[in-house]
PDB file of C-alpha atoms in Angstrom:
ATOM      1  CA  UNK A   1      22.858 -18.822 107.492  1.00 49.00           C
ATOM      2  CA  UNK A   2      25.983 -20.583 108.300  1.00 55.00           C
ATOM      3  CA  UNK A   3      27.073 -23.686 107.708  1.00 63.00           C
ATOM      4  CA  UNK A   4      30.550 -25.184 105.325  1.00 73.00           C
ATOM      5  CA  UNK A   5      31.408 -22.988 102.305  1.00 72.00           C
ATOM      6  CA  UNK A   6      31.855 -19.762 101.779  1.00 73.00           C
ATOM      7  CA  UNK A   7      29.245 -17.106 103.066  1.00 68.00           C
ATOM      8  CA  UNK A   8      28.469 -15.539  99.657  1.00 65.00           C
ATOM      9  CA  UNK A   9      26.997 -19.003  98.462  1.00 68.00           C
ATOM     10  CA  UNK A  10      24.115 -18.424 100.576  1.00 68.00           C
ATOM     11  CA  UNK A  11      22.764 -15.301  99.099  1.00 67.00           C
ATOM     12  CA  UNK A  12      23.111 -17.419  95.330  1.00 79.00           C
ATOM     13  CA  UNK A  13      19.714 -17.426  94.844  1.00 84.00           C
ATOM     14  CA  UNK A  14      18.117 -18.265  91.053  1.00 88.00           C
ATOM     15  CA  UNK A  15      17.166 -14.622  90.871  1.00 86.00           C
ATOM     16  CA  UNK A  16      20.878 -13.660  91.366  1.00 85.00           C
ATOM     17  CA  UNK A  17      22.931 -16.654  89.439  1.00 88.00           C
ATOM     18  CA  UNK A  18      20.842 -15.339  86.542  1.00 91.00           C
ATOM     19  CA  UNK A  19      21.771 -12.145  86.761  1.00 88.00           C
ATOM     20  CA  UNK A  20      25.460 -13.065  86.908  1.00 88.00           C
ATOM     21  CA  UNK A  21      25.210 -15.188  83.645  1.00 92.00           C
ATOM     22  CA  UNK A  22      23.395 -12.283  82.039  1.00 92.00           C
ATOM     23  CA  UNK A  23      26.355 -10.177  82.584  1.00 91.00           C
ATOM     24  CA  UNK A  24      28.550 -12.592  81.010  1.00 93.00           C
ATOM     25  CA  UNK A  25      26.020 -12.225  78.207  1.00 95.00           C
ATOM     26  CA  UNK A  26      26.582  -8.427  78.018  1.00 92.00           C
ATOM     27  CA  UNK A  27      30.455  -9.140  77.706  1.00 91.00           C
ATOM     28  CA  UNK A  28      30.120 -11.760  75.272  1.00 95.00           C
ATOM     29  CA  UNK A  29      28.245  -9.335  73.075  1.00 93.00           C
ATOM     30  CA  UNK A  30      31.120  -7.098  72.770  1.00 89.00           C
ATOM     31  CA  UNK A  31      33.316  -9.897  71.443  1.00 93.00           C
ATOM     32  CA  UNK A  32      30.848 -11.277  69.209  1.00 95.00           C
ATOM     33  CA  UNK A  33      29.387  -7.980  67.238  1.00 93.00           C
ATOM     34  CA  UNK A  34      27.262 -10.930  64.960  1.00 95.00           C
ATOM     35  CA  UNK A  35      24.884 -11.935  67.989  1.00 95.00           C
ATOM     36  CA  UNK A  36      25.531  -8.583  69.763  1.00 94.00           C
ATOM     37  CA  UNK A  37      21.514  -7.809  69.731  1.00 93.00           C
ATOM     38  CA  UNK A  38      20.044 -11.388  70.551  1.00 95.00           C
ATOM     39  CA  UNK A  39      22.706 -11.546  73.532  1.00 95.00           C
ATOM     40  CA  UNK A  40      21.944  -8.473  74.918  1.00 94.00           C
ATOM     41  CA  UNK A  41      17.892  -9.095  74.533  1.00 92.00           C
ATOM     42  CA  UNK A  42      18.865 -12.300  76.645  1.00 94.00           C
ATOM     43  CA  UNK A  43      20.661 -10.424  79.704  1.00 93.00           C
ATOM     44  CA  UNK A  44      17.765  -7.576  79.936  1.00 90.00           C
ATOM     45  CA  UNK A  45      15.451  -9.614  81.585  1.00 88.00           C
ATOM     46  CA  UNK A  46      17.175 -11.168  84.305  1.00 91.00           C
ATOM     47  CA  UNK A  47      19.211  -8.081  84.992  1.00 89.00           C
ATOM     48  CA  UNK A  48      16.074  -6.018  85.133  1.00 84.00           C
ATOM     49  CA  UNK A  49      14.539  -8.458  87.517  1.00 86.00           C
ATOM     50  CA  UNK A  50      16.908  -7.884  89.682  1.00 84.00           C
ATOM     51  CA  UNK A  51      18.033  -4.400  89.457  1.00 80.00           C
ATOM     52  CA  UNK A  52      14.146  -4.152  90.162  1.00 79.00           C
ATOM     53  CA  UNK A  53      14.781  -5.724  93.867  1.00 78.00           C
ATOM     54  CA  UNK A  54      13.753  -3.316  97.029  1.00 74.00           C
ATOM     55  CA  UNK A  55      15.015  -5.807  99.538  1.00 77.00           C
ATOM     56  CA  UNK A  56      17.717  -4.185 101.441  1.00 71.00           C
ATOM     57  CA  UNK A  57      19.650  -7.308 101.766  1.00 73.00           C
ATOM     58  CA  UNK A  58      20.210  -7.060  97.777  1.00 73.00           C
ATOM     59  CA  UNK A  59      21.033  -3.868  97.376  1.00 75.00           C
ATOM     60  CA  UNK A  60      24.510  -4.024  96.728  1.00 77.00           C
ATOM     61  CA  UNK A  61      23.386  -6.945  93.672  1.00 80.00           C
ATOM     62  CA  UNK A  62      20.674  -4.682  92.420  1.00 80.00           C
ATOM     63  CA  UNK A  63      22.570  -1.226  91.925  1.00 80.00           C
ATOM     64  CA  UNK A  64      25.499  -3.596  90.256  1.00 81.00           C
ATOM     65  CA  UNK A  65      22.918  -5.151  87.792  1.00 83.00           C
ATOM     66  CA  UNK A  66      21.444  -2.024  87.131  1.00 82.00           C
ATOM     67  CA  UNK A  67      24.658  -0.206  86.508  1.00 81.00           C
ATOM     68  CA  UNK A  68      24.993  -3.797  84.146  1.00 84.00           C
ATOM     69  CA  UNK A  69      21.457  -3.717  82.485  1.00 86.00           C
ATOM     70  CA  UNK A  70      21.828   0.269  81.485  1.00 82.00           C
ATOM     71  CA  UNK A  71      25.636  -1.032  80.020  1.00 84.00           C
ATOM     72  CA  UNK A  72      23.862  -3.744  78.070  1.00 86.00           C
ATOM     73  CA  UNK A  73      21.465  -0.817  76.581  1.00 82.00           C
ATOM     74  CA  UNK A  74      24.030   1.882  75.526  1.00 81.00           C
ATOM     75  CA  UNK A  75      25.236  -0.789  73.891  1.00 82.00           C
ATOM     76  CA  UNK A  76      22.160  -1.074  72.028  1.00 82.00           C
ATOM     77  CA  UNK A  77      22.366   2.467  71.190  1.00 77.00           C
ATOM     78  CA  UNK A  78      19.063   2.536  73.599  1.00 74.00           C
ATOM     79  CA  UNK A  79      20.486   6.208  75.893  1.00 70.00           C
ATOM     80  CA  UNK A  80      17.229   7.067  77.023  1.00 72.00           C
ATOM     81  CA  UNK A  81      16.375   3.138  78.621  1.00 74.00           C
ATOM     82  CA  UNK A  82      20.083   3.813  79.961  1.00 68.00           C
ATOM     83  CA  UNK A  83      19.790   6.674  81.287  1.00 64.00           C
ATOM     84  CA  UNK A  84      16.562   5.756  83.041  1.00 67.00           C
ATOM     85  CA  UNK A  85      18.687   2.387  84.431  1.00 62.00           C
ATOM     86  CA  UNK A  86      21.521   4.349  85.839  1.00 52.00           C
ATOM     87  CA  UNK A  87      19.278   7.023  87.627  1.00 52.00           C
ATOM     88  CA  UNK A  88      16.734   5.368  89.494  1.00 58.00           C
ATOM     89  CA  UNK A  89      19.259   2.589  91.095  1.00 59.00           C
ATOM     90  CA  UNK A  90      21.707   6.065  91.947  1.00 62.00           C
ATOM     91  CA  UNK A  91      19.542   6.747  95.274  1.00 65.00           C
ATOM     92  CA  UNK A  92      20.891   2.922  96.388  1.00 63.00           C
ATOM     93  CA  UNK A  93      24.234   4.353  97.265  1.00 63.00           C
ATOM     94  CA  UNK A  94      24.709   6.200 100.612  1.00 63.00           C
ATOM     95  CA  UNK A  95      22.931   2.234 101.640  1.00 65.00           C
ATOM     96  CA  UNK A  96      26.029   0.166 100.430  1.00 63.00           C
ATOM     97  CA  UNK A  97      29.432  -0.149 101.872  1.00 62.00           C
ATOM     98  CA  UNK A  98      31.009  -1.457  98.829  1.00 60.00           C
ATOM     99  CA  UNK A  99      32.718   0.504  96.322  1.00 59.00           C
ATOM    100  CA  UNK A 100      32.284  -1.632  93.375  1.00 57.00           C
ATOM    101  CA  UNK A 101      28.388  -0.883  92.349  1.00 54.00           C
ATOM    102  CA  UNK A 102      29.705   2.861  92.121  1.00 58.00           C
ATOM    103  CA  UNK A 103      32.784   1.986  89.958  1.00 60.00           C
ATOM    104  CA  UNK A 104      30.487   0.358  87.254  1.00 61.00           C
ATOM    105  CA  UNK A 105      27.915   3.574  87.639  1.00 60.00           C
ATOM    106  CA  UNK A 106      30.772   5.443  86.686  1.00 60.00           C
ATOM    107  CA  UNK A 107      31.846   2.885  84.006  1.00 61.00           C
ATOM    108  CA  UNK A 108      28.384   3.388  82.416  1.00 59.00           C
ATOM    109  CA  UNK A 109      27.961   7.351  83.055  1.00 61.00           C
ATOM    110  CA  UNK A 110      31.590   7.228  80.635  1.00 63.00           C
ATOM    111  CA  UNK A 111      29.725   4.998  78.102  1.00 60.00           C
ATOM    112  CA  UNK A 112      26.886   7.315  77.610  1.00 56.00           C
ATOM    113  CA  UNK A 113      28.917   9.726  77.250  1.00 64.00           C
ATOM    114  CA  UNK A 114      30.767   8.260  74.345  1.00 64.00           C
ATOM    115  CA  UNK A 115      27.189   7.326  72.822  1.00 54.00           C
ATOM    116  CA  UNK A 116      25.984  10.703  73.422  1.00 56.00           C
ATOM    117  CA  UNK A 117      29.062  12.670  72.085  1.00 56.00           C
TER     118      UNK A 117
END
């Protein structure tokens, strides 16, 4: 598509402006330890939905909400839902350029460590 705006506003589909606010969700729940476990039931949906995606023009979203959705469960003290997040969504990255969905796999292989010990 093209058109006036920016170019990323046409891939903002409801799938993927969900997924965005769930991550916010995940952050929010470090800051507020009260309503840590109803936040974080509130991002897993949407950020499984779209880690879930096989469509190769979302891959780049869908190993980043992955690498999101198994932060969200270490969290949760869930390692084995984790674990199962961050290794299915690894064989995504010889496909994407970008070197940000990596970083975050990397931020949540050191967070399972720390759960794990």
């Amino acid at each position: 598509m093209t058109g006036p705006g920016p170019r990323w506003a046409y891939s903002a589909s409801p799938t993927e402006l969900d997924a965005v606010a769930s991550r916010s969700l995940v952050v929010l729940a470090r800051h507020v330890p009260a309503r840590q476990g109803w936040l974080l039931t509130e991002a897993e949906g949407p950020l499984c939905v779209r880690s879930l995606e096989d469509d190769i023009v979302v891959q780049r979203s869908a190993l980043l909400h992955s690498a999101w959705l198994a932060l969200a469960d270490t969290r949760r003290s869930q390692v084995q839902e984790a674990i199962t997040c961050d290794n299915h969504p690894l064989d995504r990255l010889p496909t994407i350029a970008s070197s940000l969905p990596p970083a975050c796999c990397h931020g949540c292989t050191k967070a399972l460590r720390r759960l794990v010990g």
